[in-house]
Coordinates of C-alpha atoms in Angstrom, one line a residue:
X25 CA 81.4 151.6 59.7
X26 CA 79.8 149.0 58.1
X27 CA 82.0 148.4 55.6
X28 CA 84.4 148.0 58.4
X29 CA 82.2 144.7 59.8
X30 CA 81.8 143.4 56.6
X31 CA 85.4 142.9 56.3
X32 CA 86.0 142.2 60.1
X33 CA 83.5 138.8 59.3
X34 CA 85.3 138.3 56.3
X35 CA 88.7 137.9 57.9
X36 CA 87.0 135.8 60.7
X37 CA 85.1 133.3 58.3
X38 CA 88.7 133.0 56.4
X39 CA 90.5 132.3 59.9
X40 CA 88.1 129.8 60.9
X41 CA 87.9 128.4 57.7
X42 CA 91.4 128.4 57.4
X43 CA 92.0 127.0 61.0
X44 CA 89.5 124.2 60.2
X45 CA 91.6 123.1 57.1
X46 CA 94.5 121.2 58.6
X47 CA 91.3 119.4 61.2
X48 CA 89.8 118.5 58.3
X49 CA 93.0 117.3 56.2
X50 CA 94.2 115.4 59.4
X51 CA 90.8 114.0 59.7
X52 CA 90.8 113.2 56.0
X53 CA 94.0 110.9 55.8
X54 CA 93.2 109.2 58.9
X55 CA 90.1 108.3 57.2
X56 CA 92.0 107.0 53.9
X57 CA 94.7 105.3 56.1
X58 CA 92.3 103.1 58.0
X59 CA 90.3 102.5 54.8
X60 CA 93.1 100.7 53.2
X61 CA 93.6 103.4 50.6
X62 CA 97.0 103.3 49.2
X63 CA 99.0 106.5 47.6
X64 CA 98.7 110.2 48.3
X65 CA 95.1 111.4 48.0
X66 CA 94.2 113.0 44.8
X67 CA 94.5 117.0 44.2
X68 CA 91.0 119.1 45.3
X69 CA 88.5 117.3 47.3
X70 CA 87.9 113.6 46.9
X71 CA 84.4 113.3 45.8
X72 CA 84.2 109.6 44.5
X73 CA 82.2 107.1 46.1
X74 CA 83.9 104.3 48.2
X75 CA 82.6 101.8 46.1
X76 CA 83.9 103.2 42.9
X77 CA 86.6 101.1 41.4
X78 CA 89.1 103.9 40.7
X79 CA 90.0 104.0 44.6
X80 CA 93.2 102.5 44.6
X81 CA 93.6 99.9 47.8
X82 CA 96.5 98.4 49.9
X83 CA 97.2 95.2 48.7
X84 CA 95.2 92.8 50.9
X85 CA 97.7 90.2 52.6
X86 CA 99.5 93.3 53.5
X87 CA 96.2 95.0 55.1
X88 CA 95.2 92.1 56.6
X89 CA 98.5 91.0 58.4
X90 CA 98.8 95.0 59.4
X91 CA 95.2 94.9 60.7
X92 CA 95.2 91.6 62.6
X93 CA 97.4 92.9 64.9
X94 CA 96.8 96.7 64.5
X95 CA 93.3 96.2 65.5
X96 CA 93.8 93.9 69.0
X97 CA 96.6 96.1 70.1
X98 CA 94.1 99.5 69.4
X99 CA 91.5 97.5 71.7
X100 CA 93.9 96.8 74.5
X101 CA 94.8 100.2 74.7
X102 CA 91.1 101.3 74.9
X103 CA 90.8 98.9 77.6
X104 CA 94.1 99.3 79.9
X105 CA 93.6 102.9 80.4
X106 CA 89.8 102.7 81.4
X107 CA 90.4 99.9 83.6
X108 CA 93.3 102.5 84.9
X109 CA 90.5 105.2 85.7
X110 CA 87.8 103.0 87.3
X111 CA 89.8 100.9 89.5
X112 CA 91.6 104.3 90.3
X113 CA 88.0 105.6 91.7
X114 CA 86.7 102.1 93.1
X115 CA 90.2 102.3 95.0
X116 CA 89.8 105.7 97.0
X117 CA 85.7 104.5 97.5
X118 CA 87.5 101.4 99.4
X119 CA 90.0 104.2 101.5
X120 CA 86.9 106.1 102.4
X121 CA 84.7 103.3 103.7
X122 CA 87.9 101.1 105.2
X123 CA 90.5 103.4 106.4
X124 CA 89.3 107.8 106.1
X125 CA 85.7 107.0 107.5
X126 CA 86.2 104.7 110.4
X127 CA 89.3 106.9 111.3
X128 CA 87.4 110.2 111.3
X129 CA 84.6 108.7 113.7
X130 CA 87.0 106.8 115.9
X131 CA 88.6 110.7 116.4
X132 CA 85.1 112.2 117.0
X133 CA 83.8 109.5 119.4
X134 CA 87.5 109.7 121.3
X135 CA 86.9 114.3 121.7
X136 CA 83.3 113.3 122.2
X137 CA 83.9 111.0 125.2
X138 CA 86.9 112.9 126.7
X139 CA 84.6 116.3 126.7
X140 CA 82.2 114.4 128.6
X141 CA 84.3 112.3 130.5
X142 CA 85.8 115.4 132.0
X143 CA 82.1 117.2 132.5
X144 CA 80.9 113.9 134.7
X145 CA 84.7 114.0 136.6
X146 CA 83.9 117.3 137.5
X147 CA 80.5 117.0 138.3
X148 CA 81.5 114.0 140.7
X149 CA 84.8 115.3 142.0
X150 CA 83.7 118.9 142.4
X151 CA 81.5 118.4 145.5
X152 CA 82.1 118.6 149.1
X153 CA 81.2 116.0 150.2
X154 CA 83.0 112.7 149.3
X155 CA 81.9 110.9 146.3
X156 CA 83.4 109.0 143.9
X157 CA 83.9 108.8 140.1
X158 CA 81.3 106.6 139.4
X159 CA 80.9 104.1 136.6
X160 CA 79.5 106.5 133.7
X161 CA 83.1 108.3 133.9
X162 CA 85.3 104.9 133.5
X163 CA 82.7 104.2 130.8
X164 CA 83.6 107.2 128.4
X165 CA 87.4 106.9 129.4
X166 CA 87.4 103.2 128.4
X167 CA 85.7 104.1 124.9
X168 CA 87.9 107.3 124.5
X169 CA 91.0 104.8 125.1
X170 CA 89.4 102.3 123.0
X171 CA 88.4 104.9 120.0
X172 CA 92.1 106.0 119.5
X173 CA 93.4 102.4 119.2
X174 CA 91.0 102.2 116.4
X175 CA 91.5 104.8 114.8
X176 CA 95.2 104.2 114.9
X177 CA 94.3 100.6 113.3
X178 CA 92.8 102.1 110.3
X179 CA 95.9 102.5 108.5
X180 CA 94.5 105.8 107.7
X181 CA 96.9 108.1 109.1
X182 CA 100.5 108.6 107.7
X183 CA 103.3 108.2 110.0
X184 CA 103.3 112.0 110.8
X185 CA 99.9 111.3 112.4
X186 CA 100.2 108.2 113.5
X187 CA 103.1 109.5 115.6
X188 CA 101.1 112.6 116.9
X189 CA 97.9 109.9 117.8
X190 CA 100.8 108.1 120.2
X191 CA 101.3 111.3 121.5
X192 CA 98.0 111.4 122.1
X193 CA 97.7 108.4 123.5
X194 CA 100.5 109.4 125.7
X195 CA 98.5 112.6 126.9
X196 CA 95.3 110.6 127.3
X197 CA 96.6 107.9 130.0
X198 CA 98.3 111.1 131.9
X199 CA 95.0 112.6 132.2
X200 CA 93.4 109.5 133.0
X201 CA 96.0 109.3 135.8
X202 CA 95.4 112.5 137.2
X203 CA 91.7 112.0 137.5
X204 CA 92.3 108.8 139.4
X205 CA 94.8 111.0 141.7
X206 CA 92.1 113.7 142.4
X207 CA 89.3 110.5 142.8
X208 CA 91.6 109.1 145.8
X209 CA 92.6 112.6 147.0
X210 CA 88.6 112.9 149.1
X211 CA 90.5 114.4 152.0
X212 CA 91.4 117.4 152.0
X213 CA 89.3 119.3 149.5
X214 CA 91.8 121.2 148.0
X215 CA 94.0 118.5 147.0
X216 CA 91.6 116.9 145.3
X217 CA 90.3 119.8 143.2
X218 CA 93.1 120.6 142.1
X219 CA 94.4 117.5 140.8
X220 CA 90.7 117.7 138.8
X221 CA 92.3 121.7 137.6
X222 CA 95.7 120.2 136.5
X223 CA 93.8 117.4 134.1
X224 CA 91.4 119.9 132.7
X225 CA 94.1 122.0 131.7
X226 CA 95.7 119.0 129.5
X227 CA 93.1 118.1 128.4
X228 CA 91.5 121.7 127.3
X229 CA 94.7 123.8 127.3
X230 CA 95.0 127.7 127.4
X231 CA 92.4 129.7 124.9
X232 CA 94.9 129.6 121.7
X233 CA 97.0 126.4 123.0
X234 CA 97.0 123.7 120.2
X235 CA 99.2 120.9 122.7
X236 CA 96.4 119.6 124.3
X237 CA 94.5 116.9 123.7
X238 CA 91.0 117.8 122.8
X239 CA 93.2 120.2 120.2
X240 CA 96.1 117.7 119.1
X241 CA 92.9 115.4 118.5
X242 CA 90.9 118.0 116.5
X243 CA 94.1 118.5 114.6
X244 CA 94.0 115.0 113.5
X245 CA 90.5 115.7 112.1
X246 CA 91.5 118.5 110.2
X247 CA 94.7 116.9 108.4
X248 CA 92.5 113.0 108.1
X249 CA 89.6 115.4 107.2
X250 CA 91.3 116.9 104.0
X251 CA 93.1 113.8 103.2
X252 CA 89.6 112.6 102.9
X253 CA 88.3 115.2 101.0
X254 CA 91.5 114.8 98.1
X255 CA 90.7 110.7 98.0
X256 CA 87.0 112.0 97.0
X257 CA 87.8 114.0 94.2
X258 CA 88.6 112.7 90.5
X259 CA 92.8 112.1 90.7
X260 CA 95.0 113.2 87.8
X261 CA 95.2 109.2 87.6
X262 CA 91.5 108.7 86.3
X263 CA 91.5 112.1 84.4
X264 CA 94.3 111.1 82.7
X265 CA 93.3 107.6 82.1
X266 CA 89.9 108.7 80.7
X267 CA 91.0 111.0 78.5
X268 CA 93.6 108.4 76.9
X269 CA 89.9 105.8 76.3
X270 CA 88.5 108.4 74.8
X271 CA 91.5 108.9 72.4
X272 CA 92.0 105.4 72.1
X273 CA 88.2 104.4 71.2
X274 CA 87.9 107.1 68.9
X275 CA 90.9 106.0 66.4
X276 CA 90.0 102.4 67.9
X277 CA 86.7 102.8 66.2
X278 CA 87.6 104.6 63.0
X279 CA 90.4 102.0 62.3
X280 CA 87.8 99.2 62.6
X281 CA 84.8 101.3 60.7
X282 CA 87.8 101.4 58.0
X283 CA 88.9 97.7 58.4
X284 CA 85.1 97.1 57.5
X285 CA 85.1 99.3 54.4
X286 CA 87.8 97.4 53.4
X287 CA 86.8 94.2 53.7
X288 CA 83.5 95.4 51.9
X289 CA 84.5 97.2 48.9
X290 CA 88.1 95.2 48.7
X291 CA 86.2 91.2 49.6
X292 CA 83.1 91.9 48.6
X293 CA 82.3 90.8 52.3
X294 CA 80.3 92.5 55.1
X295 CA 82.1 91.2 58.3
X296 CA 79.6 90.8 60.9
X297 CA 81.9 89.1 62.7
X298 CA 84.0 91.5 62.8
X299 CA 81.5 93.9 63.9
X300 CA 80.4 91.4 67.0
X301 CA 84.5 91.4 68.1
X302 CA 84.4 95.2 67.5
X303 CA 81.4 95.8 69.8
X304 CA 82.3 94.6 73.1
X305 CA 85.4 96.7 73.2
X306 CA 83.5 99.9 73.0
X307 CA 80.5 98.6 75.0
X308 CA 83.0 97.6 78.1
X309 CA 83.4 101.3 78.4
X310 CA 79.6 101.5 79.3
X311 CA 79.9 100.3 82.9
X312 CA 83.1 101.4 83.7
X313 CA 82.2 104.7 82.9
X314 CA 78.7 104.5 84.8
X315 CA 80.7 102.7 87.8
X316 CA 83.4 105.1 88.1
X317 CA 80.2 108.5 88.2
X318 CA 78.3 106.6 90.8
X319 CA 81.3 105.7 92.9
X320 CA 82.9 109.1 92.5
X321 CA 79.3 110.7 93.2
X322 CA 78.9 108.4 96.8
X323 CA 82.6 109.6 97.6
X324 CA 81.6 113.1 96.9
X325 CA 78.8 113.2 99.7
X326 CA 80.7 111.3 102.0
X327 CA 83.2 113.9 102.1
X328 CA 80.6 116.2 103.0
X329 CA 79.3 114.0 106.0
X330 CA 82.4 113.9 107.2
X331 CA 83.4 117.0 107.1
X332 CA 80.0 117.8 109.5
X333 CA 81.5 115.1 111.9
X334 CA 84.6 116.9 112.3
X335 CA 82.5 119.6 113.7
X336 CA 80.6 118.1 115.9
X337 CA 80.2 119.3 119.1
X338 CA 81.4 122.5 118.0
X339 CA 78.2 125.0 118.3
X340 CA 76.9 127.1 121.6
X341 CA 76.3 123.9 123.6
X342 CA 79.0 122.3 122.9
X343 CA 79.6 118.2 123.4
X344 CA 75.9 116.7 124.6
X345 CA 75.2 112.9 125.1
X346 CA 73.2 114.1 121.8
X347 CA 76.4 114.7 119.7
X348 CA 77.6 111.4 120.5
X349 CA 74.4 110.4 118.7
X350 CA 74.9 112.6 116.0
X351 CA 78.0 110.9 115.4
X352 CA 77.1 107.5 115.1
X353 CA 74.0 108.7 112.5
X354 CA 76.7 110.4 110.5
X355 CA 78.8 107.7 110.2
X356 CA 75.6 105.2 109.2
X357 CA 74.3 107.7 106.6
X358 CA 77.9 107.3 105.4
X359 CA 78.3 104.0 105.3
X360 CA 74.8 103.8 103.6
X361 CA 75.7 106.6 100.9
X362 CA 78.5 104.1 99.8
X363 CA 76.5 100.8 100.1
X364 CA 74.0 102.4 97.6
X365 CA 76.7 103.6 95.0
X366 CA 76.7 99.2 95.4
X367 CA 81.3 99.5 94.4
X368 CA 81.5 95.7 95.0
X369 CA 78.3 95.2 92.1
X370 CA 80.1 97.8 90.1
X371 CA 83.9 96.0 90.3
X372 CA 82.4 92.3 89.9
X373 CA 80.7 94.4 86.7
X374 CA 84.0 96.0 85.6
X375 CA 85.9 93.0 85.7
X376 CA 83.3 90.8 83.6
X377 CA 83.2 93.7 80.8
X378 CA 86.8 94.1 80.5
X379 CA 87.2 90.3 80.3
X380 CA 84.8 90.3 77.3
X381 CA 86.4 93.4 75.6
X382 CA 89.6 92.0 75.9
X383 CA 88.1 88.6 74.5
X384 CA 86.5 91.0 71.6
X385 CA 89.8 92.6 70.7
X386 CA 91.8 89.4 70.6
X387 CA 89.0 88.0 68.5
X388 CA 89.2 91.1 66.0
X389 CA 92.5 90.0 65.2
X390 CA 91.7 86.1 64.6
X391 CA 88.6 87.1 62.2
X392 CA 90.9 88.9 59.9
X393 CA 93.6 86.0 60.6
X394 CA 90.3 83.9 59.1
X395 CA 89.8 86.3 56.5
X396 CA 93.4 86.4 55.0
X397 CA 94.5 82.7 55.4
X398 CA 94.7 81.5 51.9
X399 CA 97.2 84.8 51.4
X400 CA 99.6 83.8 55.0
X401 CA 99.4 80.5 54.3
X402 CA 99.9 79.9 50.3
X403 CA 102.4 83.2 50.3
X404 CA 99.8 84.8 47.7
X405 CA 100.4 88.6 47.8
X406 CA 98.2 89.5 44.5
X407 CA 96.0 92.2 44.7
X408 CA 91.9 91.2 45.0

């Protein structure tokens, strides 16, 4: 038995070992390419220092035309994809708090204001005795009206919903019509009540019915609702895009820690202007990577506000002046969840980083210029 684990570990040390040889062999000649060493590398492990005169080395005018552009083109595509990924997530932070937000509380006010609407219609219109609508109904019918224009301004909706919130719209005036009907019907009795039945039933429908309006417009909030929620999760876009600046800063930065080698052990120089270009391209990743967390962290918890606006009004005692209130807190601890992620701050940021990356990358490429002029310009190609 043991016997038998001895040589189980034995065949897994020689698999992992023998896995990690083609890593380390790839690693290897990346290494020697962006070091400016020239041939095949020697048989057996390389155990010679970099400063050792036996390394043999890419003739410099060659290197330093290859790297002056190499190394500017390597920066740009470090910075095109993260610029890709953070405006991608500073984009949907804008949907949420200008279109998906506004839209989902506009919906919520309009089925907040119909529920009650109808309660103070039949509260006025249900007596004997003759008494009319009164202003506190025409008040919550105007905002109703008034809340689904808005909504339909946000440019939220697709034109699916936008053609369902027309419908809606539609529904809402009828209703509004047949209250008005009832409101002028004070003699006889039964007339008016049940001109006050027929615009309850649009506007609550049958138990199961999904054609009325306080269900076409809690429709709306489930479909805007989820459409929310996708715009606050990381897209493939800004995966994707982050996982190329990681790939591209990676060789990005070995290529330059090689271009320095070169320059030290091949020049006898220690660039440190090359290092200064060199550091701002890496460094712009810094706050587009802490802009695009934050953001994506505010959009996070505003889905999950607005997912409890959605449901408002739906517990035992139903729509209350009180979830009116609730509403409009909602919608100001969302637009304060946002303010404090501070996405203009973080663009104005963004921009001003990539503008100096992109000024370090180009400036990679005129140090070595600098650095190999006497080679360009005099057509010297000897060896240093």
């Amino acid at each position: 038995m043991r016997g038998t684990r001895l040589r189980g570990r034995f065949v897994r040390g020689a698999f992992v070992r023998g896995a990690g040889r083609p890593v380390s062999g790839a690693l290897s000649a990346l290494w020697r390419w962006a070091a400016g060493h020239a041939g095949p590398a020697p048989a057996g492990e390389d155990t010679r220092p970099e400063g050792s005169r036996t390394i043999a080395r890419k003739p410099t005018s060659r290197f330093l035309r290859g790297r002056m552009l190499l190394l500017p083109v390597l920066g740009l595509m470090v910075l095109l994809p993260a610029r890709t990924a953070y405006f991608d997530v500073h984009d949907r932070t804008e949907s949420l708090r200008d279109r998906y937000t506004p839209a989902l509380v506009y919906l919520a006010d309009a089925r907040t204001a119909l529920r009650l609407a109808q309660d103070q219609a039949e509260r006025r219109l249900g007596q004997p005795v003759e008494v009319g609508l009164g202003e506190e109904y025409r008040s919550l019918y105007t905002e109703a009206s008034q809340s689904l224009n808005r909504a339909a301004q946000t440019g939220a909706l697709d034109r699916g919903q936008e053609q369902e919130l027309r419908v809606v719209s539609g529904l809402v005036v009828a209703y509004g019509d047949w209250i008005a009907w009832a409101d002028r019907r004070q003699n006889p009795e039964i007339l008016r009540r049940a001109g006050l039945r027929y615009a309850a039933s649009m506007l609550n429908g049958a138990p199961g019915e999904t054609t009325a309006v306080l269900q076409r417009i809690r429709g709306l909030e489930r479909r805007l609702g989820q459409d929310a929620r996708e715009t606050a999760a990381w897209s493939a876009v800004a995966v994707g895009a982050a996982v190329a600046t990681a790939l591209a800063a990676g060789l990005f930065a070995v290529v330059a820690a090689g271009t320095l080698v070169y320059l030290r052990f091949q020049l006898r120089l220690f660039s440190v202007l090359l290092a200064l270009a060199v550091a701002p391209v890496l460094l712009a990743l810094v706050p587009l990577a802490a802009g695009a967390v934050i953001e994506q962290g505010a959009q996070r918890q505003v889905g999950e506000v607005a997912g409890l606006i959605a449901r408002a009004g739906e517990g035992a005692e139903g729509v209350t002046p009180a979830t009116r209130a609730e509403i409009r807190n909602r919608a100001a601890e969302m637009a304060e969840r946002i303010r404090r992620a501070r996405p203009a701050g973080w663009s104005a940021t963004a921009g001003v980083a990539l503008s100096v990356g992109t000024a370090g990358a180009l400036a990679c490429g005129i140090t070595l210029f600098l650095y190999g002029r006497e080679y360009l310009v005099r057509g010297r190609y000897a060896e240093l």
